[in-house]
Amino acid sequence: MAPSRHVHALIITALIFALIGAVRLVTFNIHYFDPFNNGIRDYEITDILFSQLRDPERVDREERIVLVHIARPERAEVARLLNLIGSRSPRVIGVDILFAGRKDAEGDSLLAAAIARNPAVVLASNLAPYDDERRGIPGMVYSDSLFTREARSAYTNFLAGTDRTVRLFNPFITTLTGERERAFGVALAEAYDPNRVGLLRWRYGDRPVRINYSGGYRRFLRVDGRALLETEDEEPLAVFRDRIVILGFIDSQQPDAPIEDRYFTPLNEAYTGRSLPDMYGAVIHANIVSMILDGRYIFELPPWLEALLAIVFTYVNVLVIHAIYHRLPDSYHGVTRIMQLVELFCFFFLVALLFYHFRLKIDFSTGFLALVLAYDIVMIYESFIRKRIPLLNAPDHE
Amino acid sequence: MNKVCILLFLPLLLCGQPQDVPLVMYAAGKIDYEGGASGKSIPVYTGIYLTGQGRLSLGEDASLEAISGDQFVRLTSPGRYPLSDLFAEEARETGFIDRFINFVRRGLEQSGTAEDLERAYQENQGNAQGNINGLGDAGLSGLLPFGGTLFPLPTTFTWPGDNAATSYRIRVVDSLTEAVVLTATTRDTSLLLDLSGLYLQDNHRYYWEVFPNAAPSSRPSRLGAQAPAVAGTRIYFTYRDRDRSQVLAPVTGLPMYRGTASEAQRRLLEAMALEEADYLYAADRAYRDGLAEEPNNPIIRRAYAAFLSRWNQRSLARNLIRTR
């Protein structure tokens, strides 16, 4: 008995996924292809949605967070700023600066005193480099003990280097020494609304969280630290009352502004290829805080469900393309290509729509790739494989 | 029924109101808010709500960013700005479907035929060109000189008119140090400057920009929207203390240049050589002189149109060809 069309479709589907697996295995492990690989690896379809499909005219203002720009982190200046800001009872002051070691005695003592005077201060720390052998973070890099004695610390690392797009962050990490650390944004949000962080912990635990960027620097209240120190008026300080304050490097957003502590994000207008980093670390932290406080997380399908969807999608397409191959052999090429284009367009639109309106991210790149490959694999199967394996043919099949 | 009405409209009543009061997101320099809810003039700082229908007054070098609802406004020029004008109109909203279709259209244009590629390239010129901060053809149309290198010669700076402007302030600024080399105010839309008389350094980069001195009713630009034609566009140029004849020497020595009886053809050759050496303003003058000699010469018209198109003056280029 000849195999049914479903059996053929299953075999072709399996071939497609085997080819995709082989291509990924080969290309992603050959150093020669590195530039190509980097481009592909650092790209997600939702980047297009963040960078191209948002309405740039609309700015969703965030009133709970104030960003304070510090051009040069002179310790005496930071101490004066902390005293000024702290005098207006902010909910929390996040200092996105690592004060490694001791420098001048006067500046150090002023800063230590300012931190001790302001219990609302959260200092930046860093995760120590990942230990490959022990498979974990061995410890933390804190500011000098002179400053951390009286203050909390939270790590400012994102799940990406300065050369990659920052999409994820780890809200909590347990180091190899058993210490449970929290991210800078989480520590700030916790000081403002602990219940929201409880919700985050319940939903994600130690798993990475995708950052739902609500916008760039324009949506946050901003103050220049130097101007604050130079003015004698009291009124400019009123902005800090009951707000989350983040001190860090937040220069102008011009292309020629310093690259220091500046990262690629999905909001970058150039979503593939070369471009300039578009967002300062402090603004990313502010976006994280805003996301946690609003509870506006990005929903993701579990990997198994995405894989199942891709397989079903491919299988159905192979069934149709295979049928076209046999029933419309003369117009196989044209009909299949048009069908692929229309499907790609519709599915891209659907993925975009789900992300835009429901914050549901579906990674359907494998399904798209399978759809593109289906045309050729059906032809290879029919003209090459099937002819050589009699078991796949009806007794009268040529 | 009443319950349904309450459920439908209560969220509308609860949401949105506080967000509609303009909030100052960033303020630097001397800024006052006059005639607001308090009726007095108050200094403006980050975090202040601008209540009532007052007027913002910005001093020299002051800048302000504010949001009302989801409308963002940035002010960087000195002047007085009635709040009712700043947030009077709803920003033109583009729906998700429009943005999606535009995105796909751009993608198709950039991956299509050679002709489509050229069109896509031209549409992106405004962002791609190094010497302009972003406004593309709309920001460059009618501006002269539009970049390149300038000789130490009398140069006419030209810009398009603004109906609301009573006068214009033009500045020439050192791009490295931001030192202002020249500031002048004029009622006309052009100004003749002898560059040899200015304190410009050889091989240094400068930019020039012009601001309409707006009447009180004129509105500042909203970020992301179509900006007024001239305000805020910086045009970078390099000043070189070099003789024009020196640049043209390779061309004027050619037998073709010396042998031709046509002055227009000479200007055409000069224009090409000047553009090649990045003297765009001088090249533009040469093309114009050539056209003045022979207005109907199709070669000069097309060469000039191609030149203008290459340098972001696409509207002028189109007109030059269409009038034929």
XYZ file of C-alpha atoms in Angstrom:
722
model
C 0.000 0.000 0.000
C 1.327 3.450 -0.894
C 1.988 5.934 1.905
C -0.721 8.540 2.304
C -0.163 12.261 1.602
C 0.089 12.793 5.348
C 3.068 10.477 5.551
C 4.782 12.355 2.709
C 4.045 15.655 4.432
C 5.453 14.361 7.692
C 8.650 13.175 6.031
C 9.092 16.492 4.202
C 8.428 18.414 7.425
C 11.048 16.332 9.200
C 13.498 17.004 6.357
C 12.889 20.740 6.599
C 13.588 20.817 10.321
C 16.621 18.572 9.891
C 17.966 21.032 7.310
C 17.275 24.033 9.555
C 19.058 22.271 12.412
C 22.013 21.395 10.203
C 22.293 24.914 8.817
C 22.258 26.396 12.316
C 24.771 23.856 13.557
C 27.147 24.573 10.710
C 26.898 28.332 10.332
C 26.801 29.183 13.991
C 29.882 27.173 14.778
C 32.185 28.376 12.044
C 34.280 31.321 13.033
C 34.454 32.477 9.426
C 30.787 33.407 9.506
C 31.038 35.403 12.705
C 29.991 38.798 11.353
C 27.009 37.169 9.679
C 26.179 35.161 12.768
C 26.425 38.160 15.044
C 23.966 40.025 12.857
C 21.480 37.185 12.998
C 21.930 36.367 16.645
C 21.466 39.961 17.720
C 18.194 40.380 15.895
C 14.664 39.564 16.927
C 11.545 40.186 14.950
C 10.097 42.247 17.799
C 12.953 44.733 17.366
C 11.139 45.924 14.257
C 8.045 46.513 16.340
C 9.920 48.485 18.974
C 11.922 50.555 16.534
C 9.657 50.960 13.512
C 6.041 50.400 14.418
C 5.699 52.619 17.464
C 4.213 56.056 17.076
C 7.132 58.442 17.672
C 4.710 61.341 18.128
C 3.306 59.834 21.287
C 5.271 59.969 24.516
C 3.961 58.130 27.557
C 5.235 60.313 30.374
C 6.561 58.743 33.561
C 6.147 61.001 36.594
C 7.477 58.727 39.301
C 11.118 58.753 38.223
C 13.637 61.604 38.047
C 16.947 61.157 36.232
C 19.877 63.249 37.410
C 22.802 63.650 35.020
C 26.268 63.548 36.549
C 28.922 64.323 33.983
C 31.921 63.496 36.180
C 31.401 61.424 39.285
C 33.536 63.543 41.631
C 32.806 62.101 45.054
C 32.493 65.412 46.853
C 29.998 66.578 44.208
C 27.983 63.385 44.447
C 27.935 63.816 48.221
C 26.551 67.343 47.890
C 23.946 66.141 45.429
C 22.880 63.307 47.714
C 22.478 65.759 50.583
C 20.449 68.154 48.455
C 18.211 65.460 46.983
C 17.901 63.594 50.286
C 16.680 66.770 52.008
C 13.487 66.564 49.928
C 12.501 63.048 51.057
C 12.590 61.062 47.850
C 11.338 57.492 48.117
C 14.681 56.107 46.996
C 17.923 57.386 45.426
C 19.651 55.003 43.033
C 23.285 55.891 42.367
C 24.319 54.246 39.100
C 28.027 54.731 39.849
C 30.478 52.190 41.231
C 32.805 53.855 43.763
C 35.667 51.406 43.526
C 38.486 51.932 46.057
C 39.285 55.142 47.903
C 40.504 58.314 46.241
C 40.881 61.587 48.127
C 40.214 61.468 51.823
C 37.994 64.545 51.899
C 35.737 63.484 49.019
C 35.520 59.944 50.341
C 34.532 60.993 53.828
C 31.963 63.488 52.533
C 30.407 60.803 50.331
C 30.406 58.208 53.098
C 28.717 60.708 55.419
C 26.126 61.627 52.777
C 25.290 57.968 52.177
C 25.033 57.306 55.897
C 22.722 60.320 56.250
C 20.387 59.077 53.501
C 19.006 55.618 54.226
C 17.132 55.711 50.925
C 20.335 55.317 48.891
C 20.875 52.240 46.707
C 24.395 51.920 45.320
C 25.389 50.208 42.094
C 27.316 46.969 42.187
C 28.425 44.561 39.470
C 28.239 40.830 39.048
C 31.656 39.188 39.020
C 32.499 37.497 35.696
C 30.704 34.196 35.100
C 32.652 31.150 36.263
C 32.485 28.570 33.456
C 33.752 25.691 35.537
C 31.426 26.180 38.483
C 28.609 27.416 36.242
C 27.563 30.471 38.137
C 28.351 33.965 39.366
C 31.131 33.621 41.939
C 30.399 36.868 43.751
C 29.836 40.583 43.493
C 31.923 43.676 42.914
C 30.792 46.359 45.331
C 31.791 49.952 45.912
C 34.404 50.444 48.602
C 33.324 49.212 52.039
C 33.513 52.788 53.309
C 30.388 53.540 51.278
C 28.519 50.238 51.372
C 28.532 50.035 55.165
C 25.357 52.058 55.457
C 23.730 51.474 52.083
C 22.111 48.751 50.061
C 23.736 47.644 46.803
C 22.144 46.164 43.697
C 23.734 45.004 40.477
C 23.425 47.078 37.332
C 24.325 44.359 34.806
C 22.037 43.565 31.898
C 21.921 40.298 30.010
C 23.996 41.688 27.151
C 27.353 43.297 26.627
C 27.873 46.766 25.260
C 28.011 45.303 21.739
C 24.646 43.561 21.908
C 21.058 44.682 22.191
C 19.798 44.864 25.771
C 16.503 42.983 25.791
C 16.634 41.029 29.036
C 17.648 41.467 32.626
C 17.850 39.104 35.571
C 15.724 40.464 38.425
C 17.352 38.137 40.964
C 20.528 36.119 40.982
C 21.844 33.695 43.563
C 25.632 33.698 43.544
C 27.782 30.619 44.054
C 28.336 31.745 47.627
C 24.596 31.484 48.222
C 23.923 35.220 48.393
C 20.677 36.306 46.762
C 21.207 39.565 44.924
C 18.724 41.799 43.155
C 18.948 44.012 40.105
C 19.279 47.779 40.461
C 15.853 48.430 38.936
C 14.255 45.831 41.186
C 15.799 47.383 44.302
C 14.463 50.820 43.312
C 10.997 49.511 42.499
C 10.932 47.569 45.773
C 11.603 50.724 47.757
C 8.669 52.391 45.997
C 6.168 49.533 45.966
C 7.258 46.192 47.498
C 4.068 44.448 46.364
C 4.954 44.961 42.718
C 8.322 43.296 43.215
C 6.570 40.456 45.044
C 4.471 39.943 41.940
C 7.601 39.945 39.794
C 9.265 37.368 42.054
C 6.152 35.177 41.971
C 5.909 35.305 38.176
C 9.520 34.982 37.139
C 11.612 33.801 40.093
C 15.244 33.792 39.001
C 14.387 33.623 35.292
C 15.395 36.466 32.944
C 12.733 39.060 32.209
C 12.266 40.745 28.851
C 12.340 44.535 29.207
C 9.218 46.247 27.952
C 10.678 49.578 26.829
C 8.076 52.306 27.063
C 10.282 54.977 25.537
C 13.566 56.830 25.579
C 14.813 59.610 27.804
C 12.023 61.997 26.747
C 9.426 60.323 28.945
C 11.339 60.831 32.199
C 11.821 63.911 34.349
C 15.440 65.023 33.986
C 17.687 67.338 35.970
C 21.274 68.350 35.352
C 23.326 67.634 38.475
C 25.793 70.456 37.887
C 23.005 73.035 37.468
C 21.438 71.781 40.679
C 24.672 72.370 42.561
C 25.098 75.844 41.115
C 21.657 77.171 41.921
C 20.789 78.648 45.288
C 17.036 78.335 44.792
C 15.078 75.771 46.722
C 12.305 75.302 44.136
C 14.210 73.032 41.725
C 14.569 70.508 44.547
C 10.811 70.057 44.900
C 10.793 67.611 42.009
C 12.481 64.936 44.122
C 9.804 64.650 46.796
C 8.296 61.158 46.929
C 9.906 60.170 43.668
C 12.449 57.583 42.571
C 15.698 59.358 41.776
C 18.392 57.813 39.593
C 21.816 59.454 39.497
C 23.960 58.486 36.542
C 25.428 59.462 33.223
C 22.559 60.713 31.084
C 24.061 63.109 28.574
C 22.260 64.620 25.620
C 20.865 62.177 23.106
C 22.709 63.648 20.146
C 24.619 61.135 18.011
C 27.892 62.738 19.071
C 27.129 62.523 22.809
C 29.574 60.371 24.805
C 29.203 56.616 24.372
C 29.949 56.008 28.057
C 27.449 53.635 29.674
C 25.379 53.689 26.507
C 23.780 50.557 25.086
C 21.919 49.220 22.083
C 18.231 48.687 22.759
C 15.361 47.494 20.585
C 14.281 51.142 20.285
C 17.322 51.854 18.110
C 16.148 53.099 14.738
C 18.650 50.838 12.991
C 17.383 47.468 14.107
C 19.953 45.492 12.130
C 23.553 46.139 11.180
C 25.762 48.900 12.453
C 24.528 51.857 14.413
C 25.260 53.886 17.506
C 24.193 52.781 20.982
C 20.990 54.611 21.708
C 20.253 54.522 25.441
C 22.164 55.247 28.610
C 22.200 52.582 31.309
C 20.313 54.803 33.754
C 17.457 55.220 31.254
C 17.284 51.443 30.824
C 17.038 51.073 34.612
C 14.282 53.690 34.604
C 12.399 51.692 31.959
C 12.755 48.557 34.082
C 11.430 50.345 37.172
C 8.518 51.749 35.204
C 7.681 48.295 33.811
C 7.738 46.683 37.257
C 5.613 49.396 38.869
C 3.023 49.203 36.098
C 3.210 45.409 35.874
C 3.390 45.745 32.087
C 5.486 42.714 31.251
C 5.957 41.124 27.870
C 4.209 37.770 27.654
C 6.067 34.978 25.926
C 4.903 31.595 24.748
C 6.767 28.652 26.264
C 9.409 27.230 23.885
C 7.602 23.911 23.524
C 4.435 25.666 22.391
C 6.356 27.812 19.908
C 8.025 24.681 18.532
C 4.684 22.892 18.284
C 3.138 25.851 16.463
C 6.064 25.960 14.018
C 5.761 22.219 13.316
C 1.997 22.350 12.773
C 2.360 25.453 10.604
C 5.051 23.793 8.496
C 3.141 20.543 8.231
C -0.019 22.249 6.958
C 1.987 24.270 4.456
C 3.825 21.215 3.215
C 0.489 19.448 2.725
C -0.750 22.337 0.583
C 2.498 22.835 -1.348
C 2.785 19.124 -1.978
C -0.768 19.053 -3.318
C 0.009 22.033 -5.599
C 3.099 20.202 -6.863
C 0.967 17.295 -8.037
C -2.197 19.044 -9.134
C -0.779 22.224 -10.674
C 2.671 21.170 -11.890
C 2.822 23.913 -14.549
C 2.142 26.755 -12.160
C 3.787 25.229 -9.079
C 6.501 27.847 -8.919
C 4.275 30.896 -9.259
C 1.436 29.716 -7.036
C 3.756 28.529 -4.266
C 5.828 31.689 -4.220
C 2.748 33.910 -4.097
C 1.328 31.762 -1.319
C 4.569 32.047 0.640
C 4.667 35.815 0.257
C 1.055 36.274 1.311
C 1.519 33.971 4.300
C 4.731 35.687 5.383
C 3.039 39.047 5.188
C -0.055 37.902 7.086
C 1.893 36.129 9.815
C 4.276 39.010 10.259
C 1.289 41.290 10.613
C -0.280 38.917 13.127
C 2.913 38.655 15.180
C 3.253 42.447 15.109
C -0.368 42.977 16.085
C -0.216 40.532 18.994
C 2.910 42.201 20.313
C 1.651 45.720 19.834
C -1.776 45.300 21.376
C -1.350 42.398 23.810
C 2.417 42.484 24.532
C 2.521 38.856 23.424
C 5.840 37.954 21.834
C 5.878 34.977 19.520
C 9.209 33.970 18.015
C 8.076 32.521 14.738
C 11.354 32.815 12.844
C 11.727 29.032 12.573
C 8.243 28.763 11.119
C 9.050 31.501 8.578
C 12.287 29.797 7.598
C 10.499 26.459 7.244
C 7.904 28.068 4.987
C 10.631 29.482 2.745
C 12.400 26.117 2.556
C 9.229 24.090 1.959
C 9.146 24.876 -1.769
C 12.619 23.498 -2.437
C 12.378 20.539 -0.094
C 9.135 19.359 -1.730
C 10.917 19.446 -5.102
C 13.984 17.641 -3.740
C 11.788 15.060 -2.078
C 9.784 14.376 -5.226
C 12.568 14.426 -7.767
C 15.401 12.919 -5.761
C 14.446 11.074 -2.579
C 11.190 9.505 -3.589
C 12.628 8.102 -6.793
C 15.314 6.272 -4.854
C 13.165 4.802 -2.078
C 10.543 2.407 -3.497
C 8.828 2.157 -0.148
C 7.602 5.719 -0.542
C 5.857 5.037 -3.827
C 2.710 3.297 -4.953
C 3.426 0.137 -6.981
C 2.559 1.926 -10.248
C 4.464 5.129 -9.419
C 7.282 6.031 -11.780
C -28.668 50.396 31.579
C -27.346 52.957 34.039
C -24.808 50.459 35.276
C -23.568 49.899 31.751
C -23.214 53.640 31.190
C -21.294 54.050 34.432
C -18.971 51.170 33.609
C -18.335 52.588 30.166
C -17.741 56.190 31.105
C -16.239 55.973 34.579
C -12.813 54.939 33.288
C -12.896 57.889 30.893
C -13.639 60.235 33.747
C -11.013 58.717 36.009
C -8.236 58.477 33.452
C -6.513 61.098 31.434
C -7.262 64.274 33.324
C -4.027 64.655 35.324
C -1.978 63.642 32.280
C -3.475 66.492 30.290
C -1.908 69.168 32.486
C 1.428 70.000 30.850
C 4.338 68.782 32.941
C 7.851 70.169 32.488
C 10.104 67.162 31.935
C 13.317 69.131 31.553
C 14.177 72.770 32.044
C 17.552 74.459 31.668
C 18.373 78.155 31.701
C 16.098 81.075 32.444
C 12.485 80.173 31.812
C 9.407 81.896 33.226
C 5.740 81.059 33.096
C 3.558 84.132 32.981
C -0.165 84.462 33.516
C -0.850 80.893 34.552
C -3.347 79.786 37.185
C -1.579 81.886 39.793
C -1.622 84.942 37.530
C 1.983 85.741 38.408
C 5.242 85.128 36.635
C 6.954 82.089 38.117
C 10.313 80.524 37.321
C 10.051 77.151 35.585
C 11.911 74.047 36.732
C 11.763 70.348 35.977
C 8.662 68.781 37.489
C 6.438 71.874 37.453
C 2.880 71.563 36.173
C 1.912 74.407 33.844
C -1.639 75.108 34.925
C -3.923 77.612 33.287
C -3.407 79.222 29.902
C -0.231 81.205 30.464
C 2.797 81.943 28.379
C 6.306 80.509 28.547
C 9.184 82.901 28.199
C 12.571 81.447 27.301
C 15.813 83.366 27.714
C 19.003 82.977 25.701
C 20.396 79.405 25.755
C 17.383 78.105 27.663
C 15.664 74.902 26.696
C 12.515 73.212 27.851
C 10.739 69.914 27.276
C 7.149 69.361 28.340
C 4.473 66.735 27.870
C 0.732 67.195 27.902
C -1.233 63.980 27.531
C 1.124 62.181 25.209
C 2.178 65.252 23.227
C 5.846 66.130 23.553
C 7.159 69.627 22.947
C 10.752 70.843 22.969
C 11.637 74.531 22.934
C 15.192 75.643 22.348
C 14.909 79.148 20.919
C 14.484 82.269 22.991
C 11.015 83.794 22.768
C 7.524 83.762 24.188
C 5.259 80.799 23.664
C 1.558 80.810 24.612
C 0.685 77.461 26.136
C -2.566 77.367 24.199
C -0.540 77.346 20.970
C 1.937 74.728 22.102
C -0.640 72.076 22.806
C -3.489 73.453 20.741
C -3.604 70.794 18.096
C -3.634 67.108 18.619
C -0.534 65.594 17.091
C -1.323 63.770 13.894
C -1.740 60.199 14.994
C -0.641 57.438 12.690
C -2.404 54.184 13.365
C -0.641 50.869 13.744
C -1.883 49.687 10.349
C -0.505 52.820 8.631
C 2.873 52.396 10.253
C 2.923 48.705 9.356
C 2.088 49.409 5.720
C 4.719 52.167 5.564
C 7.308 49.811 6.999
C 6.505 47.110 4.445
C 6.473 49.675 1.629
C 9.925 50.948 2.606
C 11.191 47.390 2.724
C 9.814 46.618 -0.716
C 11.293 49.770 -2.172
C 14.699 49.022 -0.785
C 14.713 45.486 -2.105
C 13.199 46.155 -5.517
C 14.599 47.202 -8.850
C 17.465 49.601 -9.399
C 14.982 52.399 -9.955
C 13.226 51.650 -6.661
C 16.546 51.500 -4.892
C 17.410 54.941 -6.163
C 14.088 56.288 -4.952
C 14.531 54.695 -1.536
C 18.038 56.100 -1.356
C 16.757 59.558 -2.156
C 13.994 59.296 0.434
C 16.575 58.435 3.072
C 19.053 61.112 2.060
C 18.097 63.411 4.886
C 19.216 60.907 7.457
C 22.090 59.465 5.512
C 24.025 62.612 4.741
C 26.727 63.407 7.225
C 26.544 67.164 7.286
C 22.870 67.595 8.128
C 21.105 66.902 11.361
C 18.098 65.195 10.075
C 15.452 67.078 8.168
C 16.076 65.770 4.672
C 14.793 67.617 1.661
C 12.189 69.599 3.594
C 14.851 71.046 5.819
C 17.274 71.811 3.020
C 15.040 73.115 0.307
C 16.019 76.654 -0.541
C 19.058 76.729 1.746
C 22.341 77.888 0.297
C 25.208 77.147 0.817
C 24.162 73.602 1.669
C 27.461 72.144 2.837
C 30.794 71.291 1.302
C 33.719 73.704 1.282
C 33.673 77.472 0.897
C 36.219 79.847 -0.649
C 37.241 83.105 1.056
C 34.869 84.981 -1.243
C 31.627 86.939 -0.889
C 28.968 84.293 -0.292
C 25.226 84.794 -0.261
C 23.568 82.838 2.509
C 19.986 82.123 1.499
C 17.064 80.447 3.280
C 13.345 80.045 2.668
C 10.973 82.587 4.150
C 8.723 81.991 7.114
C 5.360 83.745 7.008
C 5.261 84.291 10.754
C 8.767 85.735 10.990
C 9.387 89.438 11.309
C 13.156 89.024 10.951
C 15.790 86.316 10.895
C 18.831 85.680 13.047
C 21.714 83.988 11.275
C 24.702 82.511 13.095
C 28.008 81.107 11.911
C 29.460 78.824 14.583
C 32.707 76.895 15.012
C 31.522 73.287 15.070
C 34.307 72.143 17.376
C 34.244 74.802 20.064
C 30.700 76.097 19.534
C 32.193 79.584 19.475
C 29.932 81.971 17.589
C 31.867 83.577 14.750
C 29.060 85.803 13.557
C 25.517 86.672 14.502
C 23.432 88.952 12.356
C 19.763 89.879 12.175
C 18.098 90.720 8.902
C 14.632 91.208 7.475
C 15.536 89.526 4.177
C 15.843 85.848 3.439
C 19.422 86.182 2.290
C 22.590 87.815 3.512
C 25.807 88.522 1.620
C 28.884 87.788 3.709
C 32.469 88.251 2.634
C 34.030 85.183 4.228
C 37.540 86.562 3.851
C 36.542 89.298 6.284
C 35.348 86.891 8.973
C 37.661 85.324 11.499
C 37.524 81.848 9.967
C 40.423 79.436 10.209
C 41.744 77.510 7.259
C 40.468 73.931 7.001
C 38.194 74.320 10.022
C 34.651 73.094 10.138
C 31.790 75.469 10.866
C 28.065 75.429 10.652
C 25.540 78.075 9.879
C 21.967 78.189 11.064
C 19.128 80.622 10.874
C 16.238 81.252 13.247
C 13.097 83.120 12.362
C 12.478 85.747 15.033
C 8.954 84.619 15.511
C 6.020 86.828 16.186
C 4.358 85.875 19.495
C 1.813 83.663 17.794
C 4.234 81.486 15.913
C 4.593 77.958 17.181
C 7.813 76.118 17.915
C 8.498 72.775 16.376
C 7.191 69.634 17.925
C 9.702 66.840 17.942
C 9.054 64.304 15.247
C 6.603 66.489 13.375
C 7.385 68.354 10.206
C 9.604 71.141 11.432
C 9.443 74.712 10.155
C 11.532 75.015 7.030
C 14.581 76.690 8.436
C 14.593 76.730 12.222
C 17.188 74.527 13.783
C 18.777 73.142 10.620
C 22.527 73.286 10.956
C 24.508 73.272 7.781
C 28.102 72.291 8.165
C 30.817 73.544 5.888
C 34.584 73.636 5.753
C 36.385 76.909 5.180
C 39.507 76.716 3.025
C 41.723 79.688 2.359
C 42.365 78.689 -1.220
C 42.165 80.482 -4.539
C 39.339 79.504 -6.868
C 41.615 79.530 -9.901
C 43.904 77.093 -8.142
C 41.069 74.561 -7.802
C 40.037 75.090 -11.409
C 43.558 74.854 -12.819
C 43.253 71.191 -13.927
C 40.143 72.083 -15.947
C 41.111 75.447 -17.382
C 44.254 73.849 -18.790
C 42.311 71.301 -20.815
C 42.207 71.766 -24.600
C 38.460 71.123 -24.505
C 38.002 74.029 -22.081
C 40.190 76.406 -24.018
C 38.916 75.263 -27.414
C 35.180 75.643 -26.847
C 33.392 78.776 -27.933
C 30.554 78.166 -25.497
C 30.796 79.986 -22.164
C 28.050 77.703 -20.853
C 30.147 74.638 -21.539
C 33.061 76.212 -19.680
C 30.826 76.854 -16.680
C 29.654 73.251 -16.847
C 33.227 71.955 -16.750
C 34.051 74.301 -13.891
C 30.996 73.179 -11.957
C 31.995 69.563 -12.292
C 35.547 70.269 -11.137
C 34.306 72.345 -8.199
C 31.886 69.667 -7.074
C 34.640 67.085 -7.373
C 36.734 69.232 -5.002
C 33.711 69.602 -2.644
C 33.174 73.328 -3.362
C 29.423 72.888 -3.633
C 28.400 76.533 -3.345
C 30.868 77.547 -6.068
C 29.673 74.639 -8.217
C 26.093 75.793 -7.771
C 27.061 79.318 -8.890
C 28.856 77.904 -11.925
C 25.778 75.908 -12.952
C 23.594 78.988 -12.537
C 25.994 81.105 -14.581
C 25.964 78.431 -17.258
C 22.183 78.399 -17.317
C 22.131 82.185 -17.506
C 24.270 81.937 -20.618
C 22.139 79.247 -22.255
C 18.820 78.795 -20.415
C 17.568 76.109 -22.770
C 20.686 74.009 -22.947
C 19.354 70.529 -21.996
C 22.764 69.189 -20.995
C 23.340 71.942 -18.463
C 19.786 71.676 -17.132
C 20.074 67.941 -16.594
C 23.578 68.150 -15.154
C 22.446 70.882 -12.758
C 19.337 68.895 -11.789
C 21.491 65.833 -11.121
C 23.827 67.958 -8.999
C 20.942 69.357 -6.962
C 19.455 65.924 -6.511
C 22.762 64.562 -5.282
C 22.892 67.298 -2.664
C 19.403 67.003 -1.299
C 17.780 69.838 -3.255
C 15.397 67.464 -4.907
C 12.427 69.818 -5.210
C 14.551 72.315 -7.129
C 15.951 69.526 -9.272
C 12.479 68.277 -10.110
C 11.291 71.762 -11.064
C 14.324 72.269 -13.253
C 13.476 69.214 -15.317
C 9.705 69.571 -15.292
C 9.693 73.095 -16.668
C 11.085 71.680 -19.880
